[in-house]
Short mmCIF file of N, CA, C and O and ligand atoms in Angstrom, two decimals:
data_model
loop_
_atom_site.label_atom_id
_atom_site.label_comp_id
_atom_site.label_asym_id
_atom_site.label_seq_id
_atom_site.Cartn_x
_atom_site.Cartn_y
_atom_site.Cartn_z
N UNK U 1 -172.42 81.53 13.96
CA UNK U 1 -171.71 80.59 13.53
C UNK U 1 -172.44 79.54 12.38
O UNK U 1 -173.67 79.04 12.47
N UNK U 2 -171.89 79.01 11.30
CA UNK U 2 -172.74 78.21 10.24
C UNK U 2 -172.68 76.60 10.93
O UNK U 2 -171.88 76.03 12.16
N UNK U 3 -173.48 75.76 10.52
CA UNK U 3 -173.72 74.61 11.12
C UNK U 3 -172.18 73.84 10.75
O UNK U 3 -171.85 73.17 12.06
N UNK U 4 -171.55 74.08 9.97
CA UNK U 4 -170.26 73.26 9.58
C UNK U 4 -169.34 73.70 11.03
O UNK U 4 -168.60 72.71 11.39
N UNK U 5 -169.17 74.80 11.02
CA UNK U 5 -168.37 75.65 12.16
C UNK U 5 -168.84 74.98 13.59
O UNK U 5 -167.81 74.90 14.39
N UNK U 6 -169.79 74.80 13.94
CA UNK U 6 -170.34 74.09 15.36
C UNK U 6 -169.77 72.92 15.21
O UNK U 6 -169.47 72.54 16.32
N UNK U 7 -169.87 72.22 14.16
CA UNK U 7 -169.73 70.60 14.31
C UNK U 7 -168.17 70.68 14.40
O UNK U 7 -167.86 69.73 15.10
N UNK U 8 -167.46 71.51 13.86
CA UNK U 8 -166.07 71.69 13.98
C UNK U 8 -165.68 71.99 15.57
O UNK U 8 -164.63 70.99 15.95
N UNK U 9 -166.15 72.83 15.97
CA UNK U 9 -165.95 73.13 17.09
C UNK U 9 -166.24 72.36 18.35
O UNK U 9 -165.50 71.56 19.28
N UNK U 10 -167.78 71.68 18.41
CA UNK U 10 -168.20 70.86 19.28
C UNK U 10 -168.03 69.49 18.90
O UNK U 10 -169.13 68.64 18.54
N UNK U 11 -166.95 68.98 18.79
CA UNK U 11 -166.43 67.61 18.68
C UNK U 11 -167.13 66.37 19.74
O UNK U 11 -167.39 66.88 20.62
N UNK U 12 -167.23 65.32 19.38
CA UNK U 12 -168.07 64.51 20.11
C UNK U 12 -167.21 64.34 21.73
O UNK U 12 -167.81 64.17 22.53
N UNK U 13 -165.83 64.44 21.37
CA UNK U 13 -165.01 64.05 22.84
C UNK U 13 -165.53 65.27 23.72
O UNK U 13 -165.45 65.30 24.79
N UNK U 14 -165.40 66.55 23.10
CA UNK U 14 -165.78 67.64 23.87
C UNK U 14 -167.20 67.66 24.35
O UNK U 14 -167.49 67.93 25.77
N UNK U 15 -168.19 67.42 23.75
CA UNK U 15 -169.56 67.02 24.00
C UNK U 15 -169.51 65.93 25.50
O UNK U 15 -170.26 66.28 26.05
N UNK U 16 -168.98 65.10 25.14
CA UNK U 16 -168.77 64.08 26.12
C UNK U 16 -168.47 64.47 27.50
O UNK U 16 -168.96 64.08 28.52
N UNK U 17 -167.25 65.38 27.03
CA UNK U 17 -166.87 65.93 28.80
C UNK U 17 -168.00 66.87 29.15
O UNK U 17 -167.88 67.17 30.20
N UNK U 18 -168.52 67.73 28.23
CA UNK U 18 -169.45 68.68 28.85
C UNK U 18 -170.86 68.03 29.26
O UNK U 18 -171.18 68.51 30.41
N UNK U 19 -171.02 66.89 28.98
CA UNK U 19 -172.29 66.04 29.34
C UNK U 19 -171.92 65.29 30.68
O UNK U 19 -172.61 65.20 31.32
N UNK U 20 -170.69 64.76 30.72
CA UNK U 20 -170.14 64.09 31.75
C UNK U 20 -168.93 64.55 32.30
O UNK U 20 -167.91 63.79 32.01
N UNK U 21 -168.89 65.64 32.99
CA UNK U 21 -167.62 66.13 33.32
C UNK U 21 -166.89 65.13 34.29
O UNK U 21 -167.68 64.74 35.05
N UNK U 22 -165.71 65.17 34.14
CA UNK U 22 -164.75 64.23 34.91
C UNK U 22 -164.03 65.01 36.21
O UNK U 22 -163.93 66.49 36.07
N UNK U 23 -163.89 64.59 37.08
CA UNK U 23 -163.55 64.94 38.50
C UNK U 23 -164.42 66.11 38.82
O UNK U 23 -164.07 67.28 39.01
N UNK U 24 -165.62 65.92 38.72
CA UNK U 24 -166.75 66.80 39.12
C UNK U 24 -166.83 67.04 40.50
O UNK U 24 -167.22 65.75 41.38
N UNK U 25 -167.09 68.02 41.21
CA UNK U 25 -167.47 68.02 42.75
C UNK U 25 -166.26 68.95 43.21
O UNK U 25 -165.64 69.70 42.59
N UNK U 26 -166.48 68.97 44.65
CA UNK U 26 -165.59 69.80 45.84
C UNK U 26 -164.38 68.76 46.23
O UNK U 26 -165.26 67.82 46.55
N UNK U 27 -163.26 69.35 46.75
CA UNK U 27 -162.69 68.56 47.51
C UNK U 27 -162.74 69.25 49.05
O UNK U 27 -162.93 70.54 49.18
N UNK U 28 -162.70 68.49 49.84
CA UNK U 28 -162.48 68.91 51.49
C UNK U 28 -161.47 69.53 51.69
O UNK U 28 -160.24 69.58 51.10
N UNK U 29 -161.72 70.67 52.59
CA UNK U 29 -160.50 71.54 53.23
C UNK U 29 -159.54 70.58 53.86
O UNK U 29 -160.18 69.33 54.39
N UNK U 30 -158.41 70.59 54.11
CA UNK U 30 -157.54 71.81 53.15
C UNK U 30 -157.37 71.30 51.83
O UNK U 30 -156.58 70.48 51.52
N UNK U 31 -157.40 72.57 51.34
CA UNK U 31 -156.79 72.49 49.77
C UNK U 31 -156.92 73.95 49.13
O UNK U 31 -157.21 74.80 49.93
N UNK U 32 -156.34 73.85 48.04
CA UNK U 32 -156.33 75.31 47.20
C UNK U 32 -157.84 75.43 46.32
O UNK U 32 -158.47 74.35 45.88
N UNK U 33 -158.13 76.68 46.47
CA UNK U 33 -159.17 77.31 45.50
C UNK U 33 -159.54 78.12 44.94
O UNK U 33 -158.84 79.25 45.38
N UNK U 34 -160.00 78.31 43.97
CA UNK U 34 -160.10 79.65 43.25
C UNK U 34 -161.31 79.49 42.30
O UNK U 34 -161.85 78.45 41.75
N UNK U 35 -161.74 80.65 42.13
CA UNK U 35 -163.10 81.07 41.42
C UNK U 35 -162.60 81.72 40.06
O UNK U 35 -161.90 82.96 40.21
N UNK U 36 -163.00 81.18 39.05
CA UNK U 36 -163.10 82.22 37.99
C UNK U 36 -164.39 82.34 37.05
O UNK U 36 -165.18 81.38 37.06
N UNK U 37 -164.30 83.35 36.45
CA UNK U 37 -165.63 83.74 35.55
C UNK U 37 -165.36 84.41 34.38
O UNK U 37 -164.30 85.02 34.10
N UNK U 38 -166.38 84.38 33.38
CA UNK U 38 -166.01 84.71 31.93
C UNK U 38 -167.15 85.64 31.69
O UNK U 38 -168.19 84.99 31.15
N UNK U 39 -167.54 86.75 32.15
CA UNK U 39 -168.95 87.45 31.91
C UNK U 39 -169.47 87.39 30.59
O UNK U 39 -170.67 87.66 30.59
N UNK U 40 -168.33 87.72 29.59
CA UNK U 40 -169.16 87.73 28.36
C UNK U 40 -169.85 86.60 27.99
O UNK U 40 -170.51 86.79 26.87
N UNK U 41 -169.67 85.42 28.61
CA UNK U 41 -170.38 84.32 28.22
C UNK U 41 -170.98 83.80 29.13
O UNK U 41 -172.17 82.74 28.91
N UNK U 42 -170.85 83.95 30.53
CA UNK U 42 -171.64 83.54 31.74
C UNK U 42 -171.15 82.46 32.22
O UNK U 42 -172.06 81.72 32.96
N UNK U 43 -169.90 81.89 31.76
CA UNK U 43 -169.10 80.91 32.42
C UNK U 43 -168.78 81.22 33.74
O UNK U 43 -167.90 82.01 34.10
N UNK U 44 -168.65 79.87 34.54
CA UNK U 44 -168.05 80.30 35.80
C UNK U 44 -167.47 78.74 36.30
O UNK U 44 -167.93 77.93 35.91
N UNK U 45 -166.17 79.03 36.94
CA UNK U 45 -165.68 77.60 37.29
C UNK U 45 -164.76 77.71 38.59
O UNK U 45 -164.50 78.68 38.82
N UNK U 46 -165.26 76.98 39.62
CA UNK U 46 -164.64 76.70 40.73
C UNK U 46 -163.50 75.58 40.50
O UNK U 46 -164.07 74.22 40.32
N UNK U 47 -162.40 75.60 41.09
CA UNK U 47 -161.53 74.69 41.26
C UNK U 47 -160.80 74.35 42.62
O UNK U 47 -160.59 75.23 43.31
N UNK U 48 -160.55 73.06 43.06
CA UNK U 48 -160.03 72.64 44.31
C UNK U 48 -159.06 71.81 44.14
O UNK U 48 -159.10 71.02 42.96
N UNK U 49 -157.64 72.02 44.41
CA UNK U 49 -156.63 71.57 44.14
C UNK U 49 -155.83 71.22 45.41
O UNK U 49 -155.84 71.59 46.67
N UNK U 50 -155.56 69.64 45.58
CA UNK U 50 -154.83 69.29 46.42
C UNK U 50 -153.12 69.32 46.03
O UNK U 50 -153.06 68.22 44.92
N UNK U 51 -151.96 69.67 46.77
CA UNK U 51 -150.85 69.40 46.33
C UNK U 51 -149.94 68.51 47.51
O UNK U 51 -150.47 68.66 48.79
N UNK U 52 -149.14 67.73 46.91
CA UNK U 52 -148.47 66.79 47.92
C UNK U 52 -147.10 67.83 48.04
O UNK U 52 -146.98 68.68 47.89
N UNK U 53 -146.39 67.03 48.90
CA UNK U 53 -145.24 67.86 49.36
C UNK U 53 -144.11 67.92 48.22
O UNK U 53 -142.87 68.56 48.51
N UNK U 54 -144.31 67.46 47.16
CA UNK U 54 -143.53 67.33 46.10
C UNK U 54 -144.02 68.50 45.01
O UNK U 54 -143.49 68.30 43.69
N UNK U 55 -145.02 69.25 45.38
CA UNK U 55 -145.62 70.13 44.50
C UNK U 55 -146.26 69.66 43.40
O UNK U 55 -146.22 69.82 42.00
N UNK U 56 -146.90 68.32 43.65
CA UNK U 56 -147.56 67.64 42.74
C UNK U 56 -149.22 67.78 43.11
O UNK U 56 -149.56 67.76 43.89
N UNK U 57 -149.90 67.82 41.87
CA UNK U 57 -151.27 67.74 42.06
C UNK U 57 -151.93 66.49 42.29
O UNK U 57 -152.08 65.73 41.21
N UNK U 58 -152.10 66.33 43.60
CA UNK U 58 -152.58 64.96 43.97
C UNK U 58 -153.86 64.64 43.90
O UNK U 58 -154.54 63.80 43.44
N UNK U 59 -154.67 65.64 43.70
CA UNK U 59 -156.13 65.69 43.49
C UNK U 59 -156.58 67.14 42.89
O UNK U 59 -156.18 68.10 43.46
N UNK U 60 -157.61 66.66 42.30
CA UNK U 60 -158.27 68.22 41.59
C UNK U 60 -159.75 68.02 41.41
O UNK U 60 -160.01 66.72 40.80
N UNK U 61 -160.55 68.87 41.75
CA UNK U 61 -161.99 68.76 41.27
C UNK U 61 -162.50 70.08 41.05
O UNK U 61 -161.78 70.97 41.24
N UNK U 62 -163.47 70.18 40.05
CA UNK U 62 -164.18 71.66 39.72
C UNK U 62 -165.73 71.46 39.69
O UNK U 62 -166.12 70.35 39.45
N UNK U 63 -166.22 72.45 39.72
CA UNK U 63 -167.73 72.56 39.56
C UNK U 63 -167.74 74.01 38.64
O UNK U 63 -166.95 74.56 38.56
N UNK U 64 -168.91 74.10 37.93
CA UNK U 64 -169.07 75.05 37.28
C UNK U 64 -170.41 75.10 36.48
O UNK U 64 -171.23 74.21 36.63
N UNK U 65 -170.44 76.20 35.64
CA UNK U 65 -171.74 76.36 34.63
C UNK U 65 -171.48 77.20 33.67
O UNK U 65 -170.35 78.07 33.67
N UNK U 66 -172.04 77.23 32.54
CA UNK U 66 -171.75 77.90 31.50
C UNK U 66 -171.84 76.97 30.25
O UNK U 66 -172.01 75.97 29.83
N UNK U 67 -171.23 77.58 29.17
CA UNK U 67 -171.47 76.97 27.66
C UNK U 67 -170.21 75.40 27.73
O UNK U 67 -169.57 75.23 28.64
N UNK U 68 -170.64 74.53 26.91
CA UNK U 68 -170.03 73.34 26.52
C UNK U 68 -168.24 73.68 26.66
O UNK U 68 -167.44 72.51 27.15
N UNK U 69 -167.99 74.55 25.78
CA UNK U 69 -166.58 74.88 25.53
C UNK U 69 -165.91 74.76 27.23
O UNK U 69 -164.76 74.05 27.34
N UNK U 70 -166.36 75.88 27.79
CA UNK U 70 -165.81 76.22 29.01
C UNK U 70 -165.85 74.88 30.08
O UNK U 70 -164.74 74.71 30.55
N UNK U 71 -166.97 74.16 30.31
CA UNK U 71 -166.90 73.07 31.00
C UNK U 71 -166.14 71.66 30.72
O UNK U 71 -165.40 71.17 31.44
N UNK U 72 -166.22 71.54 29.35
CA UNK U 72 -165.58 70.58 28.69
C UNK U 72 -163.92 70.80 28.69
O UNK U 72 -163.20 70.11 29.23
N UNK U 73 -163.74 72.02 28.66
CA UNK U 73 -161.97 72.12 28.83
C UNK U 73 -161.66 72.08 30.00
O UNK U 73 -160.60 71.38 30.34
N UNK U 74 -162.56 72.41 31.28
CA UNK U 74 -162.02 72.39 32.49
C UNK U 74 -162.20 70.70 32.79
O UNK U 74 -161.11 70.38 33.44
N UNK U 75 -162.88 69.90 32.45
CA UNK U 75 -162.97 68.43 32.57
C UNK U 75 -161.93 67.96 31.97
O UNK U 75 -161.08 67.14 32.61
N UNK U 76 -161.34 68.44 30.91
CA UNK U 76 -160.26 67.72 30.15
C UNK U 76 -158.91 68.11 30.47
O UNK U 76 -158.11 67.34 30.73
N UNK U 77 -158.85 69.39 31.37
CA UNK U 77 -157.95 69.76 32.05
C UNK U 77 -157.50 68.99 33.32
O UNK U 77 -156.33 68.55 33.70
N UNK U 78 -158.67 68.83 34.26
CA UNK U 78 -158.29 67.90 35.27
C UNK U 78 -157.86 66.67 34.90
O UNK U 78 -157.00 66.33 35.82
N UNK U 79 -158.18 65.97 33.87
CA UNK U 79 -157.89 64.60 33.43
C UNK U 79 -156.55 64.52 33.29
O UNK U 79 -155.69 63.63 33.73
N UNK U 80 -155.97 65.71 32.69
CA UNK U 80 -154.62 65.65 32.19
C UNK U 80 -153.55 66.16 33.23
O UNK U 80 -152.35 65.66 33.04
N UNK U 81 -154.06 66.79 34.17
CA UNK U 81 -153.04 67.61 34.83
C UNK U 81 -153.11 66.86 36.37
O UNK U 81 -151.82 66.97 36.96
N UNK U 82 -153.93 65.84 36.88
CA UNK U 82 -153.78 65.27 37.98
C UNK U 82 -152.09 64.17 37.84
O UNK U 82 -152.30 63.61 37.06
N UNK U 83 -151.59 64.54 38.78
CA UNK U 83 -150.29 63.63 39.08
C UNK U 83 -149.20 64.50 38.58
O UNK U 83 -148.06 64.23 38.69
N UNK U 84 -149.31 65.59 37.93
CA UNK U 84 -148.23 66.50 37.10
C UNK U 84 -147.96 67.58 38.46
O UNK U 84 -148.79 68.00 39.35
N UNK U 85 -146.64 67.77 38.53
CA UNK U 85 -146.35 69.17 39.35
C UNK U 85 -146.88 70.11 38.67
O UNK U 85 -147.40 70.48 37.85
N UNK U 86 -146.57 71.11 39.76
CA UNK U 86 -147.21 72.67 39.32
C UNK U 86 -146.43 73.03 38.08
O UNK U 86 -146.93 73.94 37.14
N UNK U 87 -145.25 72.77 37.88
CA UNK U 87 -144.53 73.50 37.01
C UNK U 87 -144.72 72.75 35.66
O UNK U 87 -144.96 73.65 34.76
N UNK U 88 -145.06 71.18 35.72
CA UNK U 88 -145.50 70.78 34.44
C UNK U 88 -146.97 71.27 34.04
O UNK U 88 -147.11 71.51 32.69
N UNK U 89 -147.91 71.35 35.09
CA UNK U 89 -149.11 71.98 34.94
C UNK U 89 -149.03 73.54 33.98
O UNK U 89 -149.43 73.75 33.04
N UNK U 90 -147.83 74.18 34.58
CA UNK U 90 -148.05 75.46 34.00
C UNK U 90 -147.36 75.39 32.50
O UNK U 90 -147.89 76.12 31.65
N UNK U 91 -146.64 74.49 32.18
CA UNK U 91 -145.74 74.29 30.76
C UNK U 91 -147.05 73.51 29.82
O UNK U 91 -147.18 74.26 28.75
N UNK U 92 -147.93 72.93 30.62
CA UNK U 92 -149.05 72.45 29.47
C UNK U 92 -150.03 73.51 29.55
O UNK U 92 -150.40 73.35 28.47
N UNK U 93 -150.28 74.25 30.39
CA UNK U 93 -151.14 75.55 30.45
C UNK U 93 -150.62 76.49 28.94
O UNK U 93 -151.51 77.07 28.41
N UNK U 94 -149.41 76.55 29.05
CA UNK U 94 -148.78 77.46 28.32
C UNK U 94 -148.84 76.91 26.63
O UNK U 94 -149.15 77.65 25.74
N UNK U 95 -148.73 75.63 26.53
CA UNK U 95 -148.82 74.81 25.50
C UNK U 95 -150.41 74.89 24.87
O UNK U 95 -150.67 75.07 23.71
N UNK U 96 -151.28 74.72 25.73
CA UNK U 96 -152.54 75.08 25.54
C UNK U 96 -153.25 76.15 25.05
O UNK U 96 -153.86 76.34 24.18
N UNK U 97 -152.55 77.33 25.81
CA UNK U 97 -152.98 78.64 25.28
C UNK U 97 -152.41 78.86 23.92
O UNK U 97 -153.17 79.62 23.05
N UNK U 98 -151.26 78.05 23.81
CA UNK U 98 -150.99 78.50 22.14
C UNK U 98 -151.75 77.96 21.16
O UNK U 98 -152.18 78.66 20.02
N UNK U 99 -151.97 76.84 21.42
CA UNK U 99 -153.02 75.93 20.41
C UNK U 99 -154.58 76.70 20.43
O UNK U 99 -155.04 76.99 19.15
N UNK U 100 -155.03 77.17 21.39
CA UNK U 100 -156.31 77.71 21.37
C UNK U 100 -156.05 79.39 20.59
O UNK U 100 -157.31 79.62 20.36
N UNK U 101 -155.01 79.87 20.94
CA UNK U 101 -155.00 80.90 20.37
C UNK U 101 -154.45 81.37 19.07
O UNK U 101 -154.14 82.28 18.38
N UNK U 102 -153.87 79.97 18.69
CA UNK U 102 -153.10 79.98 17.52
C UNK U 102 -151.69 80.70 17.37
O UNK U 102 -151.43 81.28 16.59
N UNK U 103 -151.35 80.76 18.68
CA UNK U 103 -150.02 81.52 19.13
C UNK U 103 -148.85 80.67 19.11
O UNK U 103 -148.38 80.57 20.07
N UNK U 104 -148.22 80.48 17.91
CA UNK U 104 -147.26 79.39 17.97
C UNK U 104 -147.22 78.10 18.19
O UNK U 104 -148.40 77.63 18.47
N UNK U 105 -146.30 77.36 17.79
CA UNK U 105 -146.22 76.08 18.14
C UNK U 105 -146.39 75.53 19.43
O UNK U 105 -145.28 76.08 20.42
N UNK U 106 -147.05 74.54 20.18
CA UNK U 106 -146.65 74.20 21.48
C UNK U 106 -145.28 73.40 21.66
O UNK U 106 -144.74 73.00 20.61
N UNK U 107 -144.61 73.32 22.60
CA UNK U 107 -143.62 72.78 22.81
C UNK U 107 -143.51 71.28 22.75
O UNK U 107 -142.41 70.83 22.74
N UNK U 108 -144.63 71.15 23.60
CA UNK U 108 -144.76 69.47 23.60
C UNK U 108 -146.05 69.02 23.44
O UNK U 108 -147.09 68.66 24.16
N UNK U 109 -146.24 69.20 22.27
CA UNK U 109 -147.65 68.61 21.29
C UNK U 109 -148.10 67.45 21.97
O UNK U 109 -149.20 67.28 21.88
N UNK U 110 -147.40 66.43 21.94
CA UNK U 110 -147.62 65.28 22.36
C UNK U 110 -148.49 65.25 23.78
O UNK U 110 -149.33 64.20 24.02
N UNK U 111 -147.96 65.84 24.68
CA UNK U 111 -148.31 65.88 26.00
C UNK U 111 -149.75 66.41 25.98
O UNK U 111 -150.58 66.20 27.02
N UNK U 112 -150.23 66.96 25.07
CA UNK U 112 -151.75 67.65 25.19
C UNK U 112 -152.76 66.73 24.83
O UNK U 112 -153.95 66.83 25.47
N UNK U 113 -152.19 65.72 24.24
CA UNK U 113 -153.51 64.80 24.18
C UNK U 113 -154.60 65.13 23.40
O UNK U 113 -154.68 65.97 22.53
N UNK U 114 -155.76 64.76 24.16
CA UNK U 114 -157.18 65.06 23.44
C UNK U 114 -157.32 66.89 23.76
O UNK U 114 -158.18 67.13 23.08
N UNK U 115 -156.51 67.37 24.41
CA UNK U 115 -156.73 68.86 24.57
C UNK U 115 -156.48 69.48 23.17
O UNK U 115 -157.19 70.64 23.07
N UNK U 116 -155.72 69.01 22.19
CA UNK U 116 -155.79 69.56 20.98
C UNK U 116 -156.81 69.58 20.36
O UNK U 116 -157.09 70.09 19.35
N UNK U 117 -157.92 68.54 20.77
CA UNK U 117 -159.07 68.87 19.80
C UNK U 117 -159.94 70.13 20.26
O UNK U 117 -160.68 70.55 19.30
N UNK U 118 -159.63 70.98 21.20
CA UNK U 118 -159.95 72.41 21.57
C UNK U 118 -159.46 73.48 20.50
O UNK U 118 -159.68 74.59 20.57
N UNK U 119 -158.36 73.22 19.54
CA UNK U 119 -157.67 73.85 18.69
C UNK U 119 -158.46 74.78 17.90
O UNK U 119 -158.36 75.96 17.52
N UNK U 120 -159.79 74.08 17.59
CA UNK U 120 -160.79 74.82 16.87
C UNK U 120 -161.31 76.15 17.14
O UNK U 120 -161.73 76.99 16.52
N UNK U 121 -160.99 76.19 18.59
CA UNK U 121 -161.34 77.43 19.18
C UNK U 121 -160.69 78.96 18.67
O UNK U 121 -161.28 79.65 18.87
N UNK U 122 -159.40 78.58 18.20
CA UNK U 122 -158.88 79.94 17.39
C UNK U 122 -159.45 80.54 16.52
O UNK U 122 -159.22 81.63 16.11
N UNK U 123 -160.53 79.88 15.90
CA UNK U 123 -161.29 80.34 14.76
C UNK U 123 -162.27 81.16 15.33
O UNK U 123 -162.83 81.97 14.80
N UNK U 124 -162.70 81.20 16.85
CA UNK U 124 -163.69 81.88 17.30
C UNK U 124 -163.11 82.74 18.68
O UNK U 124 -163.12 82.20 19.79
N UNK U 125 -162.38 83.89 18.47
CA UNK U 125 -161.85 84.67 19.60
C UNK U 125 -162.53 84.76 20.75
O UNK U 125 -161.94 84.58 22.01
N UNK U 126 -163.69 84.85 20.60
CA UNK U 126 -164.60 84.88 21.86
C UNK U 126 -164.63 83.65 22.68
O UNK U 126 -165.05 83.84 23.88
N UNK U 127 -164.44 82.94 21.74
CA UNK U 127 -164.25 81.53 22.64
C UNK U 127 -163.18 80.87 23.51
O UNK U 127 -163.09 80.30 24.20
N UNK U 128 -162.26 81.65 23.15
CA UNK U 128 -160.62 81.30 23.86
C UNK U 128 -160.93 81.61 25.17
O UNK U 128 -160.27 80.76 26.13
N UNK U 129 -161.52 82.72 25.73
CA UNK U 129 -161.67 82.74 27.02
C UNK U 129 -162.74 81.75 27.78
O UNK U 129 -162.03 81.19 28.85
N UNK U 130 -163.40 81.09 26.95
CA UNK U 130 -164.15 79.90 27.35
C UNK U 130 -163.10 78.84 27.59
O UNK U 130 -163.10 78.16 28.85
N UNK U 131 -162.43 78.63 26.58
CA UNK U 131 -161.42 77.30 26.91
C UNK U 131 -160.48 77.73 27.84
O UNK U 131 -159.88 76.47 28.42
N UNK U 132 -159.98 78.60 28.32
CA UNK U 132 -158.86 79.24 29.13
C UNK U 132 -159.58 79.36 30.50
O UNK U 132 -158.71 79.37 31.47
N UNK U 133 -160.77 79.36 30.74
CA UNK U 133 -161.28 79.63 32.01
C UNK U 133 -160.69 78.75 33.34
O UNK U 133 -160.44 79.40 34.33
N UNK U 134 -160.94 77.59 32.99
CA UNK U 134 -160.43 76.52 34.16
C UNK U 134 -159.06 76.59 34.37
O UNK U 134 -158.65 76.51 35.33
N UNK U 135 -158.30 76.85 33.28
CA UNK U 135 -156.85 77.10 33.51
C UNK U 135 -156.42 78.25 34.15
O UNK U 135 -155.42 77.92 35.00
N UNK U 136 -157.18 79.17 33.80
CA UNK U 136 -156.90 80.47 34.47
C UNK U 136 -157.08 80.46 36.20
O UNK U 136 -156.54 81.02 36.82
N UNK U 137 -158.43 79.69 36.23
CA UNK U 137 -158.67 79.60 37.93
C UNK U 137 -157.75 78.57 38.56
O UNK U 137 -157.15 78.85 39.38
N UNK U 138 -156.96 77.47 37.60
CA UNK U 138 -156.02 76.57 38.33
C UNK U 138 -155.00 77.46 38.47
O UNK U 138 -154.23 77.24 39.84
N UNK U 139 -154.62 78.19 37.79
CA UNK U 139 -153.12 79.01 37.73
C UNK U 139 -153.38 79.82 39.17
O UNK U 139 -152.60 80.07 39.97
N UNK U 140 -154.84 80.54 39.24
CA UNK U 140 -154.90 81.61 40.60
C UNK U 140 -154.73 80.63 41.76
O UNK U 140 -154.19 81.01 42.92
N UNK U 141 -155.31 79.48 41.86
CA UNK U 141 -155.30 78.25 42.94
C UNK U 141 -154.06 78.34 43.51
O UNK U 141 -153.89 78.41 44.62
N UNK U 142 -153.10 77.68 42.21
CA UNK U 142 -151.73 77.46 42.78
C UNK U 142 -151.23 78.55 43.34
O UNK U 142 -150.39 78.55 44.11
N UNK U 143 -151.27 79.91 42.52
CA UNK U 143 -150.72 81.21 42.98
C UNK U 143 -150.85 81.25 44.50
O UNK U 143 -150.25 82.03 45.10
N UNK U 144 -152.13 81.02 44.93
CA UNK U 144 -152.57 81.60 46.30
C UNK U 144 -151.87 80.60 47.19
O UNK U 144 -152.11 80.85 48.58
N UNK U 145 -151.37 79.40 46.70
CA UNK U 145 -150.53 78.47 47.81
C UNK U 145 -149.42 79.22 48.47
O UNK U 145 -148.79 80.11 48.01
ZN1 ZN K 1 -168.14 79.99 26.99
#
């Protein structure tokens, strides 16, 4: 990657999330949990989710290690989906997948907010897995419910 490309990718908001991840830590049981890893980059994410009786994500936390993109993306995700229903979270995940893969327009671009800052990832196919790792773990946790 050239310095310009790196600058594009690691924008300040992304760096801030990777240095000071939001919703970092574990939730006490009972809650949903999933582990995701991305061996090609060495990224790991553990997600803990609590759902209320309306299928709403009432709390979410994560821990992990790996590259700035994987950790920042997970941090930004937790901020964005707390309080959303699992259906809303799934819709957001699909829109996020579209922007990081450059695969069509998101259906609700406004909902993505600062997550759109990660769209630069689409120029770096090996980074798409990093950006999606937290979202994949979230999906696994919810499917396990
Ligand atoms: Zn990575």
